[in-house]
Tab-separated table of C-alpha atoms in Angstrom:
chain	number	residue	atom	x	y	z
A	1	UNK	CA	-122.319	-80.795	-137.291
A	2	UNK	CA	-119.346	-78.699	-135.949
A	3	UNK	CA	-118.237	-75.381	-134.721
A	4	UNK	CA	-114.918	-73.960	-135.856
A	5	UNK	CA	-113.313	-73.326	-139.235
A	6	UNK	CA	-110.375	-75.606	-138.175
A	7	UNK	CA	-112.244	-78.165	-136.295
A	8	UNK	CA	-110.952	-80.943	-138.522
A	9	UNK	CA	-112.039	-83.745	-136.457
A	10	UNK	CA	-114.942	-84.558	-138.735
A	11	UNK	CA	-112.977	-84.543	-141.915
A	12	UNK	CA	-112.082	-88.245	-142.032
A	13	UNK	CA	-115.916	-89.000	-142.053
A	14	UNK	CA	-116.700	-86.494	-144.866
A	15	UNK	CA	-113.742	-85.761	-147.167
A	16	UNK	CA	-111.061	-87.880	-148.932
A	17	UNK	CA	-108.296	-85.240	-148.207
A	18	UNK	CA	-107.431	-82.492	-145.862
A	19	UNK	CA	-109.396	-79.267	-146.055
A	20	UNK	CA	-107.511	-76.015	-146.939
A	21	UNK	CA	-107.997	-74.706	-143.437
A	22	UNK	CA	-106.790	-78.043	-141.996
A	23	UNK	CA	-103.736	-77.922	-144.222
A	24	UNK	CA	-103.068	-74.427	-143.131
A	25	UNK	CA	-103.151	-75.283	-139.461
A	26	UNK	CA	-101.196	-78.495	-139.720
A	27	UNK	CA	-98.405	-76.676	-141.879
A	28	UNK	CA	-98.298	-73.977	-138.994
A	29	UNK	CA	-97.998	-76.234	-135.992
A	30	UNK	CA	-95.761	-78.687	-137.888
A	31	UNK	CA	-93.391	-75.764	-138.739
A	32	UNK	CA	-93.463	-74.729	-135.156
A	33	UNK	CA	-92.449	-78.154	-134.002
A	34	UNK	CA	-89.742	-78.539	-136.448
A	35	UNK	CA	-88.286	-75.127	-135.638
A	36	UNK	CA	-88.149	-76.265	-132.073
A	37	UNK	CA	-86.303	-79.495	-133.129
A	38	UNK	CA	-83.702	-77.652	-135.054
A	39	UNK	CA	-83.117	-75.015	-132.427
A	40	UNK	CA	-82.604	-77.455	-129.697
A	41	UNK	CA	-80.174	-79.582	-131.794
A	42	UNK	CA	-78.441	-76.358	-132.974
A	43	UNK	CA	-77.727	-75.323	-129.324
A	44	UNK	CA	-76.708	-78.840	-128.102
A	45	UNK	CA	-74.462	-79.692	-131.133
A	46	UNK	CA	-73.167	-76.329	-132.009
A	47	UNK	CA	-74.338	-76.497	-135.566
A	48	UNK	CA	-76.001	-73.621	-137.417
A	49	UNK	CA	-79.861	-74.265	-137.769
A	50	UNK	CA	-79.871	-73.573	-141.570
A	51	UNK	CA	-77.092	-76.108	-141.964
A	52	UNK	CA	-79.136	-78.670	-139.904
A	53	UNK	CA	-82.096	-77.972	-142.218
A	54	UNK	CA	-80.050	-78.669	-145.310
A	55	UNK	CA	-78.701	-81.901	-143.864
A	56	UNK	CA	-82.256	-83.014	-143.346
A	57	UNK	CA	-83.667	-81.532	-146.777
A	58	UNK	CA	-80.902	-83.287	-148.708
A	59	UNK	CA	-80.694	-86.447	-146.633
A	60	UNK	CA	-77.035	-86.335	-146.176
A	61	UNK	CA	-77.121	-88.345	-142.982
A	62	UNK	CA	-77.739	-91.899	-144.221
A	63	UNK	CA	-75.303	-94.011	-142.281
A	64	UNK	CA	-73.822	-93.895	-138.778
A	65	UNK	CA	-70.661	-92.758	-140.259
A	66	UNK	CA	-72.443	-89.757	-141.819
A	67	UNK	CA	-73.709	-88.797	-138.418
A	68	UNK	CA	-70.122	-88.809	-136.955
A	69	UNK	CA	-68.789	-86.809	-140.107
A	70	UNK	CA	-71.288	-84.136	-139.474
A	71	UNK	CA	-71.100	-83.926	-135.836
A	72	UNK	CA	-74.485	-85.211	-134.831
A	73	UNK	CA	-72.834	-87.939	-132.765
A	74	UNK	CA	-69.579	-88.170	-130.844
A	75	UNK	CA	-68.528	-91.698	-131.685
A	76	UNK	CA	-69.550	-95.049	-133.088
A	77	UNK	CA	-69.286	-97.752	-130.349
A	78	UNK	CA	-70.735	-101.207	-129.377
A	79	UNK	CA	-72.183	-101.494	-125.964
A	80	UNK	CA	-69.128	-103.230	-124.450
A	81	UNK	CA	-67.074	-100.283	-125.724
A	82	UNK	CA	-69.225	-97.744	-124.130
A	83	UNK	CA	-69.140	-99.676	-120.771
A	84	UNK	CA	-65.348	-99.879	-120.924
A	85	UNK	CA	-65.284	-96.091	-121.458
A	86	UNK	CA	-67.596	-95.427	-118.493
A	87	UNK	CA	-65.503	-97.609	-116.274
A	88	UNK	CA	-62.403	-95.655	-117.245
A	89	UNK	CA	-64.104	-92.235	-116.534
A	90	UNK	CA	-65.347	-93.635	-113.200
A	91	UNK	CA	-62.025	-95.235	-112.222
A	92	UNK	CA	-63.746	-98.772	-112.066
A	93	UNK	CA	-61.555	-101.874	-112.682
A	94	UNK	CA	-62.446	-103.082	-116.145
A	95	UNK	CA	-63.172	-106.684	-114.677
A	96	UNK	CA	-65.806	-105.193	-112.265
A	97	UNK	CA	-69.295	-104.190	-112.838
A	98	UNK	CA	-70.442	-100.514	-112.453
A	99	UNK	CA	-72.604	-99.869	-109.370
A	100	UNK	CA	-75.892	-98.734	-110.492
A	101	UNK	CA	-79.425	-97.923	-109.035
A	102	UNK	CA	-82.755	-98.350	-110.498
A	103	UNK	CA	-84.327	-94.946	-111.507
A	104	UNK	CA	-87.426	-95.626	-109.193
A	105	UNK	CA	-85.248	-96.523	-106.285
A	106	UNK	CA	-83.217	-93.284	-106.994
A	107	UNK	CA	-86.344	-91.100	-107.008
A	108	UNK	CA	-87.433	-92.679	-103.531
A	109	UNK	CA	-83.922	-91.960	-101.992
A	110	UNK	CA	-85.035	-89.148	-99.690
A	111	UNK	CA	-88.777	-89.691	-99.741
A	112	UNK	CA	-88.655	-90.440	-95.901
A	113	UNK	CA	-87.113	-87.188	-95.027
A	114	UNK	CA	-89.571	-85.234	-97.220
A	115	UNK	CA	-92.468	-87.025	-95.757
A	116	UNK	CA	-91.446	-85.918	-92.339
A	117	UNK	CA	-92.865	-82.453	-92.845
A	118	UNK	CA	-96.365	-83.946	-93.620
A	119	UNK	CA	-96.921	-81.726	-96.637
A	120	UNK	CA	-97.796	-83.392	-99.908
A	121	UNK	CA	-98.150	-82.354	-103.453
A	122	UNK	CA	-100.638	-84.592	-105.430
A	123	UNK	CA	-100.103	-85.398	-108.920
A	124	UNK	CA	-103.101	-86.450	-110.901
A	125	UNK	CA	-102.554	-88.348	-114.072
A	126	UNK	CA	-105.232	-87.665	-116.811
A	127	UNK	CA	-104.133	-89.876	-119.820
A	128	UNK	CA	-106.231	-90.981	-122.741
A	129	UNK	CA	-109.537	-90.113	-124.354
A	130	UNK	CA	-112.041	-88.287	-122.116
A	131	UNK	CA	-115.180	-90.521	-121.545
A	132	UNK	CA	-118.083	-90.593	-118.797
A	133	UNK	CA	-117.969	-93.058	-116.087
A	134	UNK	CA	-114.960	-94.758	-114.471
A	135	UNK	CA	-112.702	-94.987	-117.710
A	136	UNK	CA	-109.784	-97.605	-117.714
A	137	UNK	CA	-106.008	-97.628	-118.218
A	138	UNK	CA	-106.285	-96.076	-121.704
A	139	UNK	CA	-108.970	-93.385	-120.933
A	140	UNK	CA	-109.926	-90.758	-118.590
A	141	UNK	CA	-113.180	-91.535	-116.784
A	142	UNK	CA	-114.922	-88.342	-115.557
A	143	UNK	CA	-115.909	-90.126	-112.441
A	144	UNK	CA	-112.378	-91.345	-111.565
A	145	UNK	CA	-110.729	-87.999	-112.145
A	146	UNK	CA	-113.415	-86.230	-110.437
A	147	UNK	CA	-113.089	-88.449	-107.362
A	148	UNK	CA	-109.347	-87.971	-107.207
A	149	UNK	CA	-109.656	-84.105	-107.409
A	150	UNK	CA	-112.366	-84.223	-104.525
A	151	UNK	CA	-110.014	-86.446	-102.512
A	152	UNK	CA	-107.135	-84.137	-102.794
A	153	UNK	CA	-109.134	-81.033	-102.364
A	154	UNK	CA	-110.414	-82.247	-98.912
A	155	UNK	CA	-106.946	-83.825	-97.714
A	156	UNK	CA	-105.470	-81.296	-95.409
A	157	UNK	CA	-101.968	-82.836	-96.051
A	158	UNK	CA	-102.186	-82.011	-99.751
A	159	UNK	CA	-101.162	-78.435	-100.333
A	160	UNK	CA	-101.075	-78.206	-103.876
A	161	UNK	CA	-101.998	-80.243	-106.907
A	162	UNK	CA	-100.322	-80.944	-110.278
A	163	UNK	CA	-102.823	-82.136	-113.007
A	164	UNK	CA	-100.724	-83.886	-115.689
A	165	UNK	CA	-102.938	-83.939	-119.004
A	166	UNK	CA	-102.134	-86.150	-122.010
A	167	UNK	CA	-105.290	-86.316	-123.830
A	168	UNK	CA	-106.685	-85.553	-127.253
A	169	UNK	CA	-110.053	-84.897	-125.680
A	170	UNK	CA	-113.294	-86.756	-125.960
A	171	UNK	CA	-116.814	-86.264	-124.621
A	172	UNK	CA	-117.764	-82.700	-124.016
A	173	UNK	CA	-119.952	-83.596	-121.131
A	174	UNK	CA	-117.279	-85.615	-119.369
A	175	UNK	CA	-114.787	-82.838	-120.093
A	176	UNK	CA	-117.152	-80.263	-118.396
A	177	UNK	CA	-117.606	-82.399	-115.357
A	178	UNK	CA	-113.798	-82.553	-114.919
A	179	UNK	CA	-113.435	-78.884	-115.498
A	180	UNK	CA	-115.919	-78.138	-112.724
A	181	UNK	CA	-113.791	-80.182	-110.259
A	182	UNK	CA	-110.665	-78.316	-111.245
A	183	UNK	CA	-112.397	-75.020	-110.891
A	184	UNK	CA	-113.465	-75.930	-107.332
A	185	UNK	CA	-110.150	-77.263	-106.537
A	186	UNK	CA	-108.555	-73.959	-107.519
A	187	UNK	CA	-110.709	-72.161	-104.902
A	188	UNK	CA	-109.090	-74.402	-102.035
A	189	UNK	CA	-105.471	-74.800	-103.030
A	190	UNK	CA	-102.989	-74.222	-106.024
A	191	UNK	CA	-103.545	-76.289	-109.026
A	192	UNK	CA	-100.994	-76.394	-111.932
A	193	UNK	CA	-101.455	-78.216	-115.205
A	194	UNK	CA	-98.655	-79.931	-116.896
A	195	UNK	CA	-99.262	-80.842	-120.404
A	196	UNK	CA	-97.714	-83.924	-122.006
A	197	UNK	CA	-97.685	-84.772	-125.824
A	198	UNK	CA	-101.146	-83.636	-126.339
A	199	UNK	CA	-103.568	-81.654	-124.374
A	200	UNK	CA	-106.132	-80.553	-126.946
A	201	UNK	CA	-109.944	-79.986	-127.246
A	202	UNK	CA	-111.378	-81.720	-124.128
A	203	UNK	CA	-107.796	-81.948	-122.863
A	204	UNK	CA	-107.570	-78.228	-122.973
A	205	UNK	CA	-110.991	-77.893	-121.485
A	206	UNK	CA	-110.193	-79.675	-118.259
A	207	UNK	CA	-107.021	-77.674	-118.088
A	208	UNK	CA	-108.156	-74.137	-118.558
A	209	UNK	CA	-109.538	-73.584	-115.107
A	210	UNK	CA	-106.126	-74.167	-113.346
A	211	UNK	CA	-104.011	-71.494	-111.697
A	212	UNK	CA	-101.319	-71.999	-114.317
A	213	UNK	CA	-100.717	-74.058	-117.422
A	214	UNK	CA	-97.173	-75.358	-118.229
A	215	UNK	CA	-96.743	-77.020	-121.747
A	216	UNK	CA	-93.799	-78.564	-123.501
A	217	UNK	CA	-92.773	-76.544	-126.642
A	218	UNK	CA	-94.080	-79.248	-128.921
A	219	UNK	CA	-97.222	-80.162	-127.001
A	220	UNK	CA	-100.218	-80.255	-129.256
A	221	UNK	CA	-102.860	-78.165	-127.636
A	222	UNK	CA	-105.809	-75.808	-128.389
A	223	UNK	CA	-108.385	-77.291	-130.782
A	224	UNK	CA	-111.164	-75.429	-128.960
A	225	UNK	CA	-114.240	-76.590	-130.715
A	226	UNK	CA	-117.216	-79.032	-130.624
A	227	UNK	CA	-118.477	-81.607	-133.212
A	228	UNK	CA	-121.191	-84.299	-133.456
A	229	UNK	CA	-121.325	-87.196	-135.895
A	230	UNK	CA	-124.627	-88.731	-137.052
A	231	UNK	CA	-124.586	-91.560	-139.703
A	232	UNK	CA	-127.065	-91.556	-142.688
A	233	UNK	CA	-127.206	-95.261	-143.857
A	234	UNK	CA	-130.060	-94.841	-146.327
A	235	UNK	CA	-127.961	-95.541	-149.433
A	236	UNK	CA	-126.245	-98.563	-147.835
A	237	UNK	CA	-129.394	-100.049	-146.178
A	238	UNK	CA	-132.172	-99.143	-148.759
A	239	UNK	CA	-130.331	-98.681	-152.002
A	240	UNK	CA	-127.685	-101.440	-151.694
A	241	UNK	CA	-129.271	-103.934	-149.476
A	242	UNK	CA	-132.935	-103.374	-150.187
A	243	UNK	CA	-134.031	-102.888	-146.480
A	244	UNK	CA	-136.708	-100.328	-145.846
A	245	UNK	CA	-138.098	-98.830	-142.777
A	246	UNK	CA	-141.335	-97.411	-141.710
A	247	UNK	CA	-142.940	-96.609	-138.367
A	248	UNK	CA	-145.170	-94.285	-136.329
A	249	UNK	CA	-144.082	-91.546	-133.914
A	250	UNK	CA	-145.658	-89.354	-131.228
A	251	UNK	CA	-144.131	-86.143	-132.176
A	252	UNK	CA	-142.296	-84.384	-135.061
A	253	UNK	CA	-138.832	-84.931	-133.621
A	254	UNK	CA	-139.442	-88.222	-131.805
A	255	UNK	CA	-137.169	-90.050	-134.013
A	256	UNK	CA	-134.389	-87.486	-134.375
A	257	UNK	CA	-131.167	-89.098	-135.171
A	258	UNK	CA	-132.725	-92.118	-137.010
A	259	UNK	CA	-129.693	-93.399	-139.159
A	260	UNK	CA	-132.061	-94.894	-141.755
A	261	UNK	CA	-132.645	-91.488	-143.290
A	262	UNK	CA	-131.017	-88.070	-143.728
A	263	UNK	CA	-131.702	-85.263	-141.283
A	264	UNK	CA	-134.415	-82.881	-142.136
A	265	UNK	CA	-133.390	-79.215	-142.101
A	266	UNK	CA	-135.345	-78.500	-138.828
A	267	UNK	CA	-133.485	-81.467	-137.234
A	268	UNK	CA	-130.216	-80.203	-138.536
A	269	UNK	CA	-130.982	-76.794	-137.132
A	270	UNK	CA	-131.833	-78.309	-133.717
A	271	UNK	CA	-128.579	-80.275	-133.599
A	272	UNK	CA	-126.327	-77.329	-134.815
A	273	UNK	CA	-127.899	-75.197	-132.120
A	274	UNK	CA	-126.718	-77.845	-129.537
A	275	UNK	CA	-123.296	-77.812	-130.894
A	276	UNK	CA	-123.160	-73.987	-130.853
A	277	UNK	CA	-124.318	-74.122	-127.220
A	278	UNK	CA	-121.469	-76.347	-126.280
A	279	UNK	CA	-118.827	-74.307	-128.022
A	280	UNK	CA	-120.241	-71.217	-126.099
A	281	UNK	CA	-119.772	-73.029	-122.703
A	282	UNK	CA	-116.193	-74.111	-123.985
A	283	UNK	CA	-115.057	-70.570	-124.913
A	284	UNK	CA	-116.674	-69.043	-121.799
A	285	UNK	CA	-114.734	-71.543	-119.654
A	286	UNK	CA	-111.482	-70.688	-121.403
A	287	UNK	CA	-112.041	-67.069	-121.294
A	288	UNK	CA	-112.820	-67.114	-117.617
A	289	UNK	CA	-109.682	-69.341	-116.809
A	290	UNK	CA	-107.392	-67.432	-119.073
A	291	UNK	CA	-108.676	-63.902	-118.133
A	292	UNK	CA	-109.435	-63.123	-121.706
A	293	UNK	CA	-112.593	-61.908	-123.618
A	294	UNK	CA	-114.682	-64.551	-125.084
A	295	UNK	CA	-114.404	-62.880	-128.511
A	296	UNK	CA	-110.617	-63.203	-128.264
A	297	UNK	CA	-110.925	-66.958	-127.415
A	298	UNK	CA	-113.254	-67.550	-130.356
A	299	UNK	CA	-110.722	-65.700	-132.577
A	300	UNK	CA	-107.893	-68.221	-131.555
A	301	UNK	CA	-110.403	-71.127	-131.129
A	302	UNK	CA	-112.327	-72.361	-134.153
A	303	UNK	CA	-111.035	-75.695	-133.594
A	304	UNK	CA	-107.404	-74.530	-134.415
A	305	UNK	CA	-104.572	-76.625	-133.162
A	306	UNK	CA	-101.449	-74.923	-131.721
A	307	UNK	CA	-98.174	-76.107	-130.441
A	308	UNK	CA	-97.094	-75.315	-126.841
A	309	UNK	CA	-94.609	-72.578	-128.147
A	310	UNK	CA	-97.466	-71.017	-130.261
A	311	UNK	CA	-100.031	-71.380	-127.413
A	312	UNK	CA	-97.595	-69.482	-125.096
A	313	UNK	CA	-97.587	-66.524	-127.573
A	314	UNK	CA	-101.378	-66.370	-127.757
A	315	UNK	CA	-102.032	-66.842	-123.992
A	316	UNK	CA	-103.436	-70.458	-123.847
A	317	UNK	CA	-100.554	-71.409	-121.622
A	318	UNK	CA	-98.331	-69.571	-119.072
A	319	UNK	CA	-95.029	-70.976	-119.698
A	320	UNK	CA	-92.852	-73.781	-121.221
A	321	UNK	CA	-91.574	-76.577	-119.153
A	322	UNK	CA	-91.910	-80.253	-118.008
A	323	UNK	CA	-93.811	-81.931	-115.145
A	324	UNK	CA	-90.969	-81.243	-112.781
A	325	UNK	CA	-91.231	-77.518	-113.450
A	326	UNK	CA	-94.941	-77.937	-112.754
A	327	UNK	CA	-94.283	-79.532	-109.363
A	328	UNK	CA	-91.687	-76.856	-108.454
A	329	UNK	CA	-94.398	-74.170	-109.426
A	330	UNK	CA	-97.019	-75.853	-107.263
A	331	UNK	CA	-94.402	-76.089	-104.365
A	332	UNK	CA	-93.705	-72.292	-104.770
A	333	UNK	CA	-97.413	-71.302	-104.843
A	334	UNK	CA	-97.992	-73.432	-101.782
A	335	UNK	CA	-94.892	-72.022	-100.055
A	336	UNK	CA	-93.441	-75.519	-99.537
A	337	UNK	CA	-89.689	-76.425	-99.147
A	338	UNK	CA	-90.086	-80.067	-98.007
A	339	UNK	CA	-92.883	-82.153	-99.417
A	340	UNK	CA	-93.759	-85.684	-100.688
A	341	UNK	CA	-95.330	-86.371	-103.989
A	342	UNK	CA	-98.321	-88.573	-104.106
A	343	UNK	CA	-100.179	-89.880	-107.239
A	344	UNK	CA	-103.666	-90.262	-108.233
A	345	UNK	CA	-105.910	-92.038	-109.274
A	346	UNK	CA	-104.869	-94.730	-106.882
A	347	UNK	CA	-103.671	-97.858	-108.433
A	348	UNK	CA	-105.620	-101.024	-108.456
A	349	UNK	CA	-104.167	-104.090	-106.936
A	350	UNK	CA	-102.034	-106.489	-109.106
A	351	UNK	CA	-104.681	-109.234	-108.845
A	352	UNK	CA	-107.507	-106.840	-109.740
A	353	UNK	CA	-105.655	-105.629	-112.807
A	354	UNK	CA	-104.670	-109.038	-113.694
A	355	UNK	CA	-108.241	-110.236	-113.582
A	356	UNK	CA	-109.530	-107.267	-115.786
A	357	UNK	CA	-106.787	-107.694	-118.378
A	358	UNK	CA	-107.442	-111.405	-118.745
A	359	UNK	CA	-111.155	-110.895	-119.009
A	360	UNK	CA	-110.600	-108.205	-121.783
A	361	UNK	CA	-108.010	-110.415	-123.491
A	362	UNK	CA	-110.311	-113.506	-123.548
A	363	UNK	CA	-113.144	-111.291	-125.054
A	364	UNK	CA	-110.767	-109.879	-127.600
A	365	UNK	CA	-109.546	-113.210	-128.744
A	366	UNK	CA	-112.969	-114.623	-129.082
A	367	UNK	CA	-113.996	-111.690	-131.207
A	368	UNK	CA	-110.889	-112.123	-133.329
A	369	UNK	CA	-111.510	-115.769	-133.880
A	370	UNK	CA	-115.069	-115.183	-134.871
A	371	UNK	CA	-114.449	-112.201	-137.129
A	372	UNK	CA	-111.026	-112.909	-138.503
A	373	UNK	CA	-109.771	-110.093	-140.610
A	374	UNK	CA	-112.985	-108.219	-140.264
A	375	UNK	CA	-111.992	-107.521	-136.603
A	376	UNK	CA	-110.183	-104.397	-137.785
A	377	UNK	CA	-113.502	-103.179	-139.372
A	378	UNK	CA	-115.235	-104.106	-136.255
A	379	UNK	CA	-112.814	-101.953	-134.103
A	380	UNK	CA	-113.290	-98.897	-136.585
A	381	UNK	CA	-117.021	-99.226	-136.461
A	382	UNK	CA	-116.886	-99.437	-132.549
A	383	UNK	CA	-114.647	-96.370	-132.478
A	384	UNK	CA	-116.963	-94.402	-134.737
A	385	UNK	CA	-120.116	-95.586	-132.932
A	386	UNK	CA	-118.808	-94.348	-129.546
A	387	UNK	CA	-118.780	-90.860	-130.948
A	388	UNK	CA	-122.223	-90.947	-132.601
A	389	UNK	CA	-125.017	-88.701	-131.234
A	390	UNK	CA	-122.736	-87.283	-128.515
A	391	UNK	CA	-121.192	-83.590	-128.680
A	392	UNK	CA	-117.474	-84.253	-128.754
A	393	UNK	CA	-114.524	-81.960	-127.867
A	394	UNK	CA	-111.802	-84.117	-129.446
A	395	UNK	CA	-109.115	-84.328	-132.061
A	396	UNK	CA	-110.282	-87.211	-134.336
A	397	UNK	CA	-106.855	-87.859	-135.475
A	398	UNK	CA	-103.429	-88.616	-133.617
A	399	UNK	CA	-100.443	-86.487	-134.507
A	400	UNK	CA	-97.449	-88.762	-135.228
A	401	UNK	CA	-94.109	-87.046	-135.844
A	402	UNK	CA	-91.539	-89.074	-137.804
């Protein structure tokens, strides 16, 4: 069950190729991304955009020498040659090393002076799939992010918040829980969203309540839609394996979702109604946050995926930029000149993380040794099972640009 013509998250489960609607949207956002690539390279290298397209289309750049010939690079050097050139530019003796500083240390160089004001801007990192509970290093736990938002909301030293979102979405319930905390924070202090590679579906849901949304030109966003997956294993269990099921129940819908049989029309109607209700909540939240009508949000929603550049044109984001631009915007809204950046969620101790990683690794190794090549199948089933019977606001596939 799904809502949205373009909500293609369910397609890998029911189709063997892309639907026409999905092909249309992928062609659209891929074209937008490619145009940004060509425009950026054209500006930096001083090469006509059409010429760049022809280089790629005809694959004229095949060797490093080709890249030099067509002015995509300025030289061909080994590392020792590059270091020697740097020393010459810096006036450093060729026999001596170049003085350097680690990027992290460089970033901390004037942290003490900035902290003297007592003003802070909190940066909350929300990376991974959205799930209920605490989450882990690879997922966004609704409790963990909510706790971080509550903490910065009540901290008088924190004058503004930047929420860095890099997520394809996940549980619609968990997304709604985080959205609520973002909305409450907005009432107390400025909160700016900075979108990473992807902030789609539930990732957009948690962003839409912020004061302002800043995306990269090629951020994958939108995908405003809801879906749910229910398995029907009757052909496998009964027809293939000869396993049959029977039972008694106390009410007509007591066994709703039983995977040993197909859904009845009445059951499908109930579940579709639940999905429709989730979509209505989603579009209302976006409409409120973006100051648009729900009808308009529905027209650009329908599960359709957009790039950051496209999202700017249709009003889903406010401007294009990176996380530094989001921090500057937050400081401007809070009228701060001097401030210190603090990050959340708080990092676990090295020993705690080491213990957790060792435990997880041991569990994984045991399963791999038991299942062998079937471990990949187990992982796929586990991934599908985690999405069963739960309304999801997620992109089911990952966008990889090569």
